[in-house]
Amino acid sequence: MNPTAVAVRAGLERGRIEFRQSVTSAQDLWGALFFPLIALVVMFLLRGNTVPGTGFSVGSHSVPGILAMNVVFNGLTAVAVVLTMDREDGTLLRAKAIPGGMLGYLVGKVTGRSGVVVLSVLVPLVPAALLFDGLRLASVSSWLTVAWVLALGLAAVLPLGAVIGSLTASTQSLSVVSLPIMVLLAVSGVFYPITALPGWVQVVAQVFPLYWMGLGLRSALLPDGMAAAEIGASWRHLETAGVLGAWAVAGLVLAPIVLRRMARRESGSSVAAKREKAMRRPM
């Protein structure tokens, strides 16, 4: 059998096992669902406020953005953290020693984490349907849109998480990544229509996947009339697919290259040094 096919097959099996472990772990499930559930509670408290120029609740309008935020936290950030931890405990070094091991490792992480992200998006929709009015959850077209936006969104952010994890020296260093992510949350229309922000902020937000995932999910879950609150008064499906697709292609090309370069620098001595350094960290 082709070595690449063997590595991909092994990666898919690894991803299946890791997903099963995640969904049977109360700690992992709570970590995946904590942020969206807290955000939904906050938005429920603000349900009396309306989107400017409409009678639609700000809370309901924010639900799709919160789900997009969850894709970033449970996708990009989680992959970066896990990859950094695997560098410290020698998991990546063991994967490097196996033919096709790095490809299988990457496929496994993307597969397992994709399952967790999809679960963390679907589960909060249950309380959202009970807490917020106006969400389109009974339409087949809505779910089809959710499916392709999530698929492209995952393809866009998961490889990016692998790149960030490969370039980060330790899990503590990842705290530096949290700040720009929080800034993006503030400017990407997650909690409030982006059209209320200055023009230059709107331009910056549209460079990154978070805004487009939120826009795509809003187009699926909100009434058609709410497109009036978006840039150009349109859901811009073609642009959404184009930008997310561009990020996905860039990430899928770049991630294996960065992973291989990082793996070449890994050795038994470097892993031992990382482990010793980790043991000296204050608890």
PDB file of N, CA, C and O in Angstrom, residues 11-36 67-86 104-122 150-151 153-163 213:
ATOM      1  N   GLY A  11      -3.607   7.932  10.780  1.00  0.00           N
ATOM      2  CA  GLY A  11      -4.015   9.198  11.378  1.00  0.00           C
ATOM      3  C   GLY A  11      -5.507   9.259  11.643  1.00  0.00           C
ATOM      4  O   GLY A  11      -5.951   9.751  12.684  1.00  0.00           O
ATOM      5  N   LEU A  12      -6.301   8.752  10.692  1.00  0.00           N
ATOM      6  CA  LEU A  12      -7.752   8.737  10.877  1.00  0.00           C
ATOM      7  C   LEU A  12      -8.143   7.862  12.066  1.00  0.00           C
ATOM      8  O   LEU A  12      -9.039   8.207  12.848  1.00  0.00           O
ATOM      9  N   GLU A  13      -7.472   6.727  12.208  1.00  0.00           N
ATOM     10  CA  GLU A  13      -7.757   5.844  13.344  1.00  0.00           C
ATOM     11  C   GLU A  13      -7.345   6.523  14.659  1.00  0.00           C
ATOM     12  O   GLU A  13      -8.055   6.435  15.665  1.00  0.00           O
ATOM     13  N   ARG A  14      -6.204   7.198  14.636  1.00  0.00           N
ATOM     14  CA  ARG A  14      -5.757   7.920  15.821  1.00  0.00           C
ATOM     15  C   ARG A  14      -6.758   9.016  16.188  1.00  0.00           C
ATOM     16  O   ARG A  14      -7.091   9.199  17.361  1.00  0.00           O
ATOM     17  N   GLY A  15      -7.253   9.726  15.174  1.00  0.00           N
ATOM     18  CA  GLY A  15      -8.237  10.771  15.427  1.00  0.00           C
ATOM     19  C   GLY A  15      -9.517  10.212  16.019  1.00  0.00           C
ATOM     20  O   GLY A  15     -10.116  10.826  16.913  1.00  0.00           O
ATOM     21  N   ARG A  16      -9.954   9.047  15.539  1.00  0.00           N
ATOM     22  CA  ARG A  16     -11.160   8.418  16.073  1.00  0.00           C
ATOM     23  C   ARG A  16     -10.985   8.073  17.552  1.00  0.00           C
ATOM     24  O   ARG A  16     -11.875   8.309  18.373  1.00  0.00           O
ATOM     25  N   ILE A  17      -9.814   7.540  17.892  1.00  0.00           N
ATOM     26  CA  ILE A  17      -9.548   7.165  19.283  1.00  0.00           C
ATOM     27  C   ILE A  17      -9.502   8.406  20.178  1.00  0.00           C
ATOM     28  O   ILE A  17     -10.068   8.429  21.280  1.00  0.00           O
ATOM     29  N   GLU A  18      -8.822   9.467  19.699  1.00  0.00           N
ATOM     30  CA  GLU A  18      -8.713  10.683  20.507  1.00  0.00           C
ATOM     31  C   GLU A  18     -10.077  11.348  20.692  1.00  0.00           C
ATOM     32  O   GLU A  18     -10.380  11.884  21.764  1.00  0.00           O
ATOM     33  N   PHE A  19     -10.915  11.301  19.650  1.00  0.00           N
ATOM     34  CA  PHE A  19     -12.259  11.867  19.783  1.00  0.00           C
ATOM     35  C   PHE A  19     -13.067  11.083  20.811  1.00  0.00           C
ATOM     36  O   PHE A  19     -13.759  11.668  21.649  1.00  0.00           O
ATOM     37  N   ARG A  20     -12.982   9.769  20.767  1.00  0.00           N
ATOM     38  CA  ARG A  20     -13.714   8.941  21.734  1.00  0.00           C
ATOM     39  C   ARG A  20     -13.242   9.229  23.153  1.00  0.00           C
ATOM     40  O   ARG A  20     -14.051   9.309  24.086  1.00  0.00           O
ATOM     41  N   GLN A  21     -11.941   9.410  23.325  1.00  0.00           N
ATOM     42  CA  GLN A  21     -11.416   9.730  24.650  1.00  0.00           C
ATOM     43  C   GLN A  21     -11.929  11.092  25.134  1.00  0.00           C
ATOM     44  O   GLN A  21     -12.249  11.260  26.316  1.00  0.00           O
ATOM     45  N   SER A  22     -12.033  12.039  24.219  1.00  0.00           N
ATOM     46  CA  SER A  22     -12.481  13.381  24.593  1.00  0.00           C
ATOM     47  C   SER A  22     -13.942  13.389  25.026  1.00  0.00           C
ATOM     48  O   SER A  22     -14.309  14.021  26.022  1.00  0.00           O
ATOM     49  N   VAL A  23     -14.795  12.672  24.276  1.00  0.00           N
ATOM     50  CA  VAL A  23     -16.229  12.719  24.582  1.00  0.00           C
ATOM     51  C   VAL A  23     -16.582  11.865  25.792  1.00  0.00           C
ATOM     52  O   VAL A  23     -17.701  11.951  26.299  1.00  0.00           O
ATOM     53  N   THR A  24     -15.648  11.038  26.246  1.00  0.00           N
ATOM     54  CA  THR A  24     -15.905  10.252  27.457  1.00  0.00           C
ATOM     55  C   THR A  24     -15.196  10.837  28.671  1.00  0.00           C
ATOM     56  O   THR A  24     -15.226  10.233  29.749  1.00  0.00           O
ATOM     57  N   SER A  25     -14.580  11.987  28.497  1.00  0.00           N
ATOM     58  CA  SER A  25     -13.896  12.663  29.597  1.00  0.00           C
ATOM     59  C   SER A  25     -14.692  13.890  30.012  1.00  0.00           C
ATOM     60  O   SER A  25     -14.896  14.815  29.220  1.00  0.00           O
ATOM     61  N   ALA A  26     -15.160  13.904  31.267  1.00  0.00           N
ATOM     62  CA  ALA A  26     -15.941  15.039  31.752  1.00  0.00           C
ATOM     63  C   ALA A  26     -15.119  16.330  31.701  1.00  0.00           C
ATOM     64  O   ALA A  26     -15.636  17.400  31.368  1.00  0.00           O
ATOM     65  N   GLN A  27     -13.833  16.233  31.983  1.00  0.00           N
ATOM     66  CA  GLN A  27     -12.970  17.415  31.974  1.00  0.00           C
ATOM     67  C   GLN A  27     -12.842  17.997  30.565  1.00  0.00           C
ATOM     68  O   GLN A  27     -12.941  19.214  30.372  1.00  0.00           O
ATOM     69  N   ASP A  28     -12.642  17.118  29.581  1.00  0.00           N
ATOM     70  CA  ASP A  28     -12.513  17.588  28.199  1.00  0.00           C
ATOM     71  C   ASP A  28     -13.823  18.195  27.696  1.00  0.00           C
ATOM     72  O   ASP A  28     -13.821  19.227  27.009  1.00  0.00           O
ATOM     73  N   LEU A  29     -14.941  17.558  28.025  1.00  0.00           N
ATOM     74  CA  LEU A  29     -16.233  18.079  27.592  1.00  0.00           C
ATOM     75  C   LEU A  29     -16.510  19.436  28.215  1.00  0.00           C
ATOM     76  O   LEU A  29     -17.001  20.361  27.555  1.00  0.00           O
ATOM     77  N   TRP A  30     -16.216  19.571  29.503  1.00  0.00           N
ATOM     78  CA  TRP A  30     -16.439  20.848  30.175  1.00  0.00           C
ATOM     79  C   TRP A  30     -15.553  21.938  29.580  1.00  0.00           C
ATOM     80  O   TRP A  30     -15.994  23.073  29.368  1.00  0.00           O
ATOM     81  N   GLY A  31     -14.308  21.580  29.265  1.00  0.00           N
ATOM     82  CA  GLY A  31     -13.414  22.557  28.652  1.00  0.00           C
ATOM     83  C   GLY A  31     -13.902  23.013  27.296  1.00  0.00           C
ATOM     84  O   GLY A  31     -13.746  24.180  26.924  1.00  0.00           O
ATOM     85  N   ALA A  32     -14.525  22.096  26.531  1.00  0.00           N
ATOM     86  CA  ALA A  32     -15.006  22.440  25.194  1.00  0.00           C
ATOM     87  C   ALA A  32     -16.281  23.272  25.236  1.00  0.00           C
ATOM     88  O   ALA A  32     -16.535  24.072  24.336  1.00  0.00           O
ATOM     89  N   LEU A  33     -17.095  23.092  26.284  1.00  0.00           N
ATOM     90  CA  LEU A  33     -18.412  23.735  26.323  1.00  0.00           C
ATOM     91  C   LEU A  33     -18.476  24.933  27.255  1.00  0.00           C
ATOM     92  O   LEU A  33     -19.457  25.679  27.231  1.00  0.00           O
ATOM     93  N   PHE A  34     -17.449  25.136  28.069  1.00  0.00           N
ATOM     94  CA  PHE A  34     -17.511  26.182  29.096  1.00  0.00           C
ATOM     95  C   PHE A  34     -17.715  27.572  28.492  1.00  0.00           C
ATOM     96  O   PHE A  34     -18.652  28.290  28.860  1.00  0.00           O
ATOM     97  N   PHE A  35     -16.838  27.968  27.567  1.00  0.00           N
ATOM     98  CA  PHE A  35     -16.901  29.327  27.025  1.00  0.00           C
ATOM     99  C   PHE A  35     -18.201  29.619  26.276  1.00  0.00           C
ATOM    100  O   PHE A  35     -18.817  30.666  26.500  1.00  0.00           O
ATOM    101  N   PRO A  36     -18.663  28.727  25.385  1.00  0.00           N
ATOM    102  CA  PRO A  36     -19.915  29.064  24.692  1.00  0.00           C
ATOM    103  C   PRO A  36     -21.114  29.129  25.627  1.00  0.00           C
ATOM    104  O   PRO A  36     -21.992  29.966  25.444  1.00  0.00           O
ATOM    105  N   LEU A  67     -20.734  30.693  18.406  1.00  0.00           N
ATOM    106  CA  LEU A  67     -20.368  29.384  17.874  1.00  0.00           C
ATOM    107  C   LEU A  67     -19.075  29.471  17.065  1.00  0.00           C
ATOM    108  O   LEU A  67     -18.219  28.574  17.141  1.00  0.00           O
ATOM    109  N   ALA A  68     -18.918  30.540  16.287  1.00  0.00           N
ATOM    110  CA  ALA A  68     -17.674  30.735  15.535  1.00  0.00           C
ATOM    111  C   ALA A  68     -16.493  30.917  16.485  1.00  0.00           C
ATOM    112  O   ALA A  68     -15.401  30.390  16.245  1.00  0.00           O
ATOM    113  N   MET A  69     -16.722  31.657  17.564  1.00  0.00           N
ATOM    114  CA  MET A  69     -15.687  31.836  18.579  1.00  0.00           C
ATOM    115  C   MET A  69     -15.261  30.490  19.144  1.00  0.00           C
ATOM    116  O   MET A  69     -14.073  30.234  19.377  1.00  0.00           O
ATOM    117  N   ASN A  70     -16.232  29.604  19.339  1.00  0.00           N
ATOM    118  CA  ASN A  70     -15.926  28.294  19.897  1.00  0.00           C
ATOM    119  C   ASN A  70     -15.072  27.468  18.946  1.00  0.00           C
ATOM    120  O   ASN A  70     -14.239  26.669  19.383  1.00  0.00           O
ATOM    121  N   VAL A  71     -15.277  27.644  17.636  1.00  0.00           N
ATOM    122  CA  VAL A  71     -14.440  26.945  16.662  1.00  0.00           C
ATOM    123  C   VAL A  71     -12.983  27.373  16.826  1.00  0.00           C
ATOM    124  O   VAL A  71     -12.061  26.544  16.768  1.00  0.00           O
ATOM    125  N   VAL A  72     -12.760  28.654  17.054  1.00  0.00           N
ATOM    126  CA  VAL A  72     -11.396  29.155  17.230  1.00  0.00           C
ATOM    127  C   VAL A  72     -10.782  28.619  18.518  1.00  0.00           C
ATOM    128  O   VAL A  72      -9.639  28.131  18.531  1.00  0.00           O
ATOM    129  N   PHE A  73     -11.533  28.692  19.631  1.00  0.00           N
ATOM    130  CA  PHE A  73     -10.985  28.247  20.907  1.00  0.00           C
ATOM    131  C   PHE A  73     -10.740  26.743  20.932  1.00  0.00           C
ATOM    132  O   PHE A  73      -9.699  26.283  21.401  1.00  0.00           O
ATOM    133  N   ASN A  74     -11.716  25.956  20.447  1.00  0.00           N
ATOM    134  CA  ASN A  74     -11.585  24.504  20.494  1.00  0.00           C
ATOM    135  C   ASN A  74     -10.875  23.930  19.286  1.00  0.00           C
ATOM    136  O   ASN A  74     -10.619  22.726  19.238  1.00  0.00           O
ATOM    137  N   GLY A  75     -10.587  24.785  18.303  1.00  0.00           N
ATOM    138  CA  GLY A  75      -9.857  24.344  17.129  1.00  0.00           C
ATOM    139  C   GLY A  75      -8.439  24.866  17.135  1.00  0.00           C
ATOM    140  O   GLY A  75      -7.498  24.183  17.553  1.00  0.00           O
ATOM    141  N   LEU A  76      -8.275  26.105  16.731  1.00  0.00           N
ATOM    142  CA  LEU A  76      -6.940  26.702  16.612  1.00  0.00           C
ATOM    143  C   LEU A  76      -6.168  26.650  17.932  1.00  0.00           C
ATOM    144  O   LEU A  76      -5.050  26.121  18.004  1.00  0.00           O
ATOM    145  N   THR A  77      -6.737  27.193  19.003  1.00  0.00           N
ATOM    146  CA  THR A  77      -6.021  27.287  20.274  1.00  0.00           C
ATOM    147  C   THR A  77      -5.730  25.915  20.857  1.00  0.00           C
ATOM    148  O   THR A  77      -4.619  25.647  21.343  1.00  0.00           O
ATOM    149  N   ALA A  78      -6.718  25.015  20.822  1.00  0.00           N
ATOM    150  CA  ALA A  78      -6.539  23.691  21.417  1.00  0.00           C
ATOM    151  C   ALA A  78      -5.472  22.895  20.680  1.00  0.00           C
ATOM    152  O   ALA A  78      -4.647  22.212  21.310  1.00  0.00           O
ATOM    153  N   VAL A  79      -5.452  22.951  19.348  1.00  0.00           N
ATOM    154  CA  VAL A  79      -4.434  22.239  18.579  1.00  0.00           C
ATOM    155  C   VAL A  79      -3.049  22.778  18.910  1.00  0.00           C
ATOM    156  O   VAL A  79      -2.090  22.008  19.084  1.00  0.00           O
ATOM    157  N   ALA A  80      -2.921  24.093  19.020  1.00  0.00           N
ATOM    158  CA  ALA A  80      -1.626  24.693  19.356  1.00  0.00           C
ATOM    159  C   ALA A  80      -1.150  24.235  20.728  1.00  0.00           C
ATOM    160  O   ALA A  80       0.028  23.892  20.911  1.00  0.00           O
ATOM    161  N   VAL A  81      -2.059  24.201  21.704  1.00  0.00           N
ATOM    162  CA  VAL A  81      -1.692  23.787  23.062  1.00  0.00           C
ATOM    163  C   VAL A  81      -1.277  22.318  23.086  1.00  0.00           C
ATOM    164  O   VAL A  81      -0.238  21.950  23.656  1.00  0.00           O
ATOM    165  N   VAL A  82      -2.078  21.448  22.457  1.00  0.00           N
ATOM    166  CA  VAL A  82      -1.786  20.015  22.471  1.00  0.00           C
ATOM    167  C   VAL A  82      -0.466  19.728  21.757  1.00  0.00           C
ATOM    168  O   VAL A  82       0.349  18.924  22.233  1.00  0.00           O
ATOM    169  N   LEU A  83      -0.229  20.377  20.629  1.00  0.00           N
ATOM    170  CA  LEU A  83       1.005  20.135  19.893  1.00  0.00           C
ATOM    171  C   LEU A  83       2.220  20.563  20.715  1.00  0.00           C
ATOM    172  O   LEU A  83       3.236  19.863  20.748  1.00  0.00           O
ATOM    173  N   THR A  84       2.098  21.690  21.404  1.00  0.00           N
ATOM    174  CA  THR A  84       3.203  22.147  22.246  1.00  0.00           C
ATOM    175  C   THR A  84       3.465  21.174  23.385  1.00  0.00           C
ATOM    176  O   THR A  84       4.624  20.873  23.719  1.00  0.00           O
ATOM    177  N   MET A  85       2.409  20.651  23.999  1.00  0.00           N
ATOM    178  CA  MET A  85       2.566  19.668  25.071  1.00  0.00           C
ATOM    179  C   MET A  85       3.184  18.380  24.542  1.00  0.00           C
ATOM    180  O   MET A  85       4.013  17.755  25.216  1.00  0.00           O
ATOM    181  N   ASP A  86       2.799  17.977  23.331  1.00  0.00           N
ATOM    182  CA  ASP A  86       3.351  16.751  22.747  1.00  0.00           C
ATOM    183  C   ASP A  86       4.828  16.901  22.432  1.00  0.00           C
ATOM    184  O   ASP A  86       5.572  15.912  22.404  1.00  0.00           O
ATOM    185  N   GLY A 104       0.706  11.204   9.775  1.00  0.00           N
ATOM    186  CA  GLY A 104      -0.320  10.529  10.552  1.00  0.00           C
ATOM    187  C   GLY A 104      -0.683  11.303  11.801  1.00  0.00           C
ATOM    188  O   GLY A 104      -1.861  11.376  12.180  1.00  0.00           O
ATOM    189  N   TYR A 105       0.319  11.906  12.438  1.00  0.00           N
ATOM    190  CA  TYR A 105       0.070  12.719  13.635  1.00  0.00           C
ATOM    191  C   TYR A 105      -0.825  13.903  13.297  1.00  0.00           C
ATOM    192  O   TYR A 105      -1.808  14.178  14.008  1.00  0.00           O
ATOM    193  N   LEU A 106      -0.502  14.612  12.208  1.00  0.00           N
ATOM    194  CA  LEU A 106      -1.274  15.791  11.821  1.00  0.00           C
ATOM    195  C   LEU A 106      -2.710  15.409  11.458  1.00  0.00           C
ATOM    196  O   LEU A 106      -3.672  16.062  11.888  1.00  0.00           O
ATOM    197  N   VAL A 107      -2.867  14.337  10.678  1.00  0.00           N
ATOM    198  CA  VAL A 107      -4.211  13.879  10.297  1.00  0.00           C
ATOM    199  C   VAL A 107      -5.000  13.487  11.539  1.00  0.00           C
ATOM    200  O   VAL A 107      -6.191  13.803  11.664  1.00  0.00           O
ATOM    201  N   GLY A 108      -4.353  12.818  12.486  1.00  0.00           N
ATOM    202  CA  GLY A 108      -5.031  12.409  13.714  1.00  0.00           C
ATOM    203  C   GLY A 108      -5.507  13.585  14.536  1.00  0.00           C
ATOM    204  O   GLY A 108      -6.645  13.598  15.031  1.00  0.00           O
ATOM    205  N   LYS A 109      -4.655  14.593  14.681  1.00  0.00           N
ATOM    206  CA  LYS A 109      -5.042  15.768  15.463  1.00  0.00           C
ATOM    207  C   LYS A 109      -6.186  16.523  14.794  1.00  0.00           C
ATOM    208  O   LYS A 109      -7.126  16.959  15.465  1.00  0.00           O
ATOM    209  N   VAL A 110      -6.105  16.694  13.484  1.00  0.00           N
ATOM    210  CA  VAL A 110      -7.157  17.415  12.765  1.00  0.00           C
ATOM    211  C   VAL A 110      -8.476  16.644  12.846  1.00  0.00           C
ATOM    212  O   VAL A 110      -9.543  17.229  13.093  1.00  0.00           O
ATOM    213  N   THR A 111      -8.422  15.313  12.687  1.00  0.00           N
ATOM    214  CA  THR A 111      -9.638  14.507  12.725  1.00  0.00           C
ATOM    215  C   THR A 111     -10.275  14.520  14.109  1.00  0.00           C
ATOM    216  O   THR A 111     -11.480  14.781  14.252  1.00  0.00           O
ATOM    217  N   GLY A 112      -9.480  14.225  15.127  1.00  0.00           N
ATOM    218  CA  GLY A 112     -10.023  14.175  16.486  1.00  0.00           C
ATOM    219  C   GLY A 112     -10.548  15.516  16.948  1.00  0.00           C
ATOM    220  O   GLY A 112     -11.634  15.609  17.539  1.00  0.00           O
ATOM    221  N   ARG A 113      -9.805  16.574  16.665  1.00  0.00           N
ATOM    222  CA  ARG A 113     -10.232  17.898  17.112  1.00  0.00           C
ATOM    223  C   ARG A 113     -11.437  18.376  16.328  1.00  0.00           C
ATOM    224  O   ARG A 113     -12.296  19.070  16.879  1.00  0.00           O
ATOM    225  N   SER A 114     -11.552  17.998  15.054  1.00  0.00           N
ATOM    226  CA  SER A 114     -12.730  18.376  14.267  1.00  0.00           C
ATOM    227  C   SER A 114     -13.995  17.812  14.897  1.00  0.00           C
ATOM    228  O   SER A 114     -15.025  18.494  14.983  1.00  0.00           O
ATOM    229  N   GLY A 115     -13.933  16.559  15.335  1.00  0.00           N
ATOM    230  CA  GLY A 115     -15.090  15.964  15.992  1.00  0.00           C
ATOM    231  C   GLY A 115     -15.479  16.702  17.250  1.00  0.00           C
ATOM    232  O   GLY A 115     -16.669  16.954  17.503  1.00  0.00           O
ATOM    233  N   VAL A 116     -14.485  17.094  18.047  1.00  0.00           N
ATOM    234  CA  VAL A 116     -14.761  17.833  19.287  1.00  0.00           C
ATOM    235  C   VAL A 116     -15.371  19.194  18.983  1.00  0.00           C
ATOM    236  O   VAL A 116     -16.317  19.632  19.639  1.00  0.00           O
ATOM    237  N   VAL A 117     -14.842  19.872  17.957  1.00  0.00           N
ATOM    238  CA  VAL A 117     -15.349  21.199  17.605  1.00  0.00           C
ATOM    239  C   VAL A 117     -16.796  21.122  17.128  1.00  0.00           C
ATOM    240  O   VAL A 117     -17.647  21.927  17.531  1.00  0.00           O
ATOM    241  N   VAL A 118     -17.094  20.154  16.257  1.00  0.00           N
ATOM    242  CA  VAL A 118     -18.471  20.009  15.766  1.00  0.00           C
ATOM    243  C   VAL A 118     -19.415  19.750  16.938  1.00  0.00           C
ATOM    244  O   VAL A 118     -20.508  20.328  17.019  1.00  0.00           O
ATOM    245  N   LEU A 119     -18.998  18.911  17.873  1.00  0.00           N
ATOM    246  CA  LEU A 119     -19.823  18.635  19.054  1.00  0.00           C
ATOM    247  C   LEU A 119     -20.017  19.897  19.890  1.00  0.00           C
ATOM    248  O   LEU A 119     -21.122  20.172  20.373  1.00  0.00           O
ATOM    249  N   SER A 120     -18.943  20.688  20.037  1.00  0.00           N
ATOM    250  CA  SER A 120     -19.025  21.897  20.860  1.00  0.00           C
ATOM    251  C   SER A 120     -19.848  22.989  20.191  1.00  0.00           C
ATOM    252  O   SER A 120     -20.232  23.958  20.845  1.00  0.00           O
ATOM    253  N   VAL A 121     -20.110  22.855  18.885  1.00  0.00           N
ATOM    254  CA  VAL A 121     -20.994  23.795  18.186  1.00  0.00           C
ATOM    255  C   VAL A 121     -22.444  23.330  18.276  1.00  0.00           C
ATOM    256  O   VAL A 121     -23.357  24.130  18.512  1.00  0.00           O
ATOM    257  N   LEU A 122     -22.669  22.039  18.109  1.00  0.00           N
ATOM    258  CA  LEU A 122     -24.038  21.521  18.085  1.00  0.00           C
ATOM    259  C   LEU A 122     -24.687  21.500  19.468  1.00  0.00           C
ATOM    260  O   LEU A 122     -25.880  21.814  19.605  1.00  0.00           O
ATOM    261  N   LEU A 150     -18.830  25.267   8.588  1.00  0.00           N
ATOM    262  CA  LEU A 150     -18.014  24.586   9.587  1.00  0.00           C
ATOM    263  C   LEU A 150     -16.866  23.821   8.926  1.00  0.00           C
ATOM    264  O   LEU A 150     -15.735  23.837   9.423  1.00  0.00           O
ATOM    265  N   ALA A 151     -17.148  23.147   7.820  1.00  0.00           N
ATOM    266  CA  ALA A 151     -16.104  22.379   7.143  1.00  0.00           C
ATOM    267  C   ALA A 151     -14.968  23.289   6.678  1.00  0.00           C
ATOM    268  O   ALA A 151     -13.779  23.008   6.921  1.00  0.00           O
ATOM    269  N   GLY A 153     -14.392  26.349   7.778  1.00  0.00           N
ATOM    270  CA  GLY A 153     -13.820  26.997   8.954  1.00  0.00           C
ATOM    271  C   GLY A 153     -12.811  26.112   9.654  1.00  0.00           C
ATOM    272  O   GLY A 153     -11.724  26.569  10.048  1.00  0.00           O
ATOM    273  N   LEU A 154     -13.131  24.834   9.812  1.00  0.00           N
ATOM    274  CA  LEU A 154     -12.195  23.900  10.434  1.00  0.00           C
ATOM    275  C   LEU A 154     -10.936  23.746   9.590  1.00  0.00           C
ATOM    276  O   LEU A 154      -9.819  23.713  10.120  1.00  0.00           O
ATOM    277  N   ALA A 155     -11.114  23.646   8.282  1.00  0.00           N
ATOM    278  CA  ALA A 155      -9.955  23.530   7.392  1.00  0.00           C
ATOM    279  C   ALA A 155      -9.088  24.781   7.443  1.00  0.00           C
ATOM    280  O   ALA A 155      -7.878  24.720   7.198  1.00  0.00           O
ATOM    281  N   ALA A 156      -9.693  25.913   7.785  1.00  0.00           N
ATOM    282  CA  ALA A 156      -8.949  27.174   7.848  1.00  0.00           C
ATOM    283  C   ALA A 156      -8.184  27.329   9.158  1.00  0.00           C
ATOM    284  O   ALA A 156      -7.046  27.816   9.157  1.00  0.00           O
ATOM    285  N   VAL A 157      -8.791  26.933  10.288  1.00  0.00           N
ATOM    286  CA  VAL A 157      -8.179  27.244  11.586  1.00  0.00           C
ATOM    287  C   VAL A 157      -7.349  26.113  12.174  1.00  0.00           C
ATOM    288  O   VAL A 157      -6.375  26.375  12.893  1.00  0.00           O
ATOM    289  N   LEU A 158      -7.693  24.844  11.902  1.00  0.00           N
ATOM    290  CA  LEU A 158      -6.937  23.752  12.517  1.00  0.00           C
ATOM    291  C   LEU A 158      -5.487  23.701  12.042  1.00  0.00           C
ATOM    292  O   LEU A 158      -4.576  23.585  12.874  1.00  0.00           O
ATOM    293  N   PRO A 159      -5.205  23.781  10.720  1.00  0.00           N
ATOM    294  CA  PRO A 159      -3.793  23.821  10.310  1.00  0.00           C
ATOM    295  C   PRO A 159      -3.065  25.045  10.867  1.00  0.00           C
ATOM    296  O   PRO A 159      -1.876  24.967  11.186  1.00  0.00           O
ATOM    297  N   LEU A 160      -3.778  26.164  10.985  1.00  0.00           N
ATOM    298  CA  LEU A 160      -3.158  27.359  11.558  1.00  0.00           C
ATOM    299  C   LEU A 160      -2.756  27.107  13.009  1.00  0.00           C
ATOM    300  O   LEU A 160      -1.704  27.560  13.468  1.00  0.00           O
ATOM    301  N   GLY A 161      -3.596  26.372  13.745  1.00  0.00           N
ATOM    302  CA  GLY A 161      -3.241  26.008  15.112  1.00  0.00           C
ATOM    303  C   GLY A 161      -1.995  25.150  15.165  1.00  0.00           C
ATOM    304  O   GLY A 161      -1.151  25.312  16.059  1.00  0.00           O
ATOM    305  N   ALA A 162      -1.855  24.229  14.189  1.00  0.00           N
ATOM    306  CA  ALA A 162      -0.657  23.393  14.135  1.00  0.00           C
ATOM    307  C   ALA A 162       0.586  24.235  13.857  1.00  0.00           C
ATOM    308  O   ALA A 162       1.658  23.999  14.427  1.00  0.00           O
ATOM    309  N   VAL A 163       0.454  25.229  12.986  1.00  0.00           N
ATOM    310  CA  VAL A 163       1.588  26.115  12.686  1.00  0.00           C
ATOM    311  C   VAL A 163       1.996  26.893  13.927  1.00  0.00           C
ATOM    312  O   VAL A 163       3.183  26.982  14.274  1.00  0.00           O
ATOM    313  N   MET A 213     -16.440  33.075   9.441  1.00  0.00           N
ATOM    314  CA  MET A 213     -17.197  31.982  10.041  1.00  0.00           C
ATOM    315  C   MET A 213     -18.452  32.514  10.730  1.00  0.00           C
ATOM    316  O   MET A 213     -19.542  31.939  10.602  1.00  0.00           O
TER     317      MET A 213
END
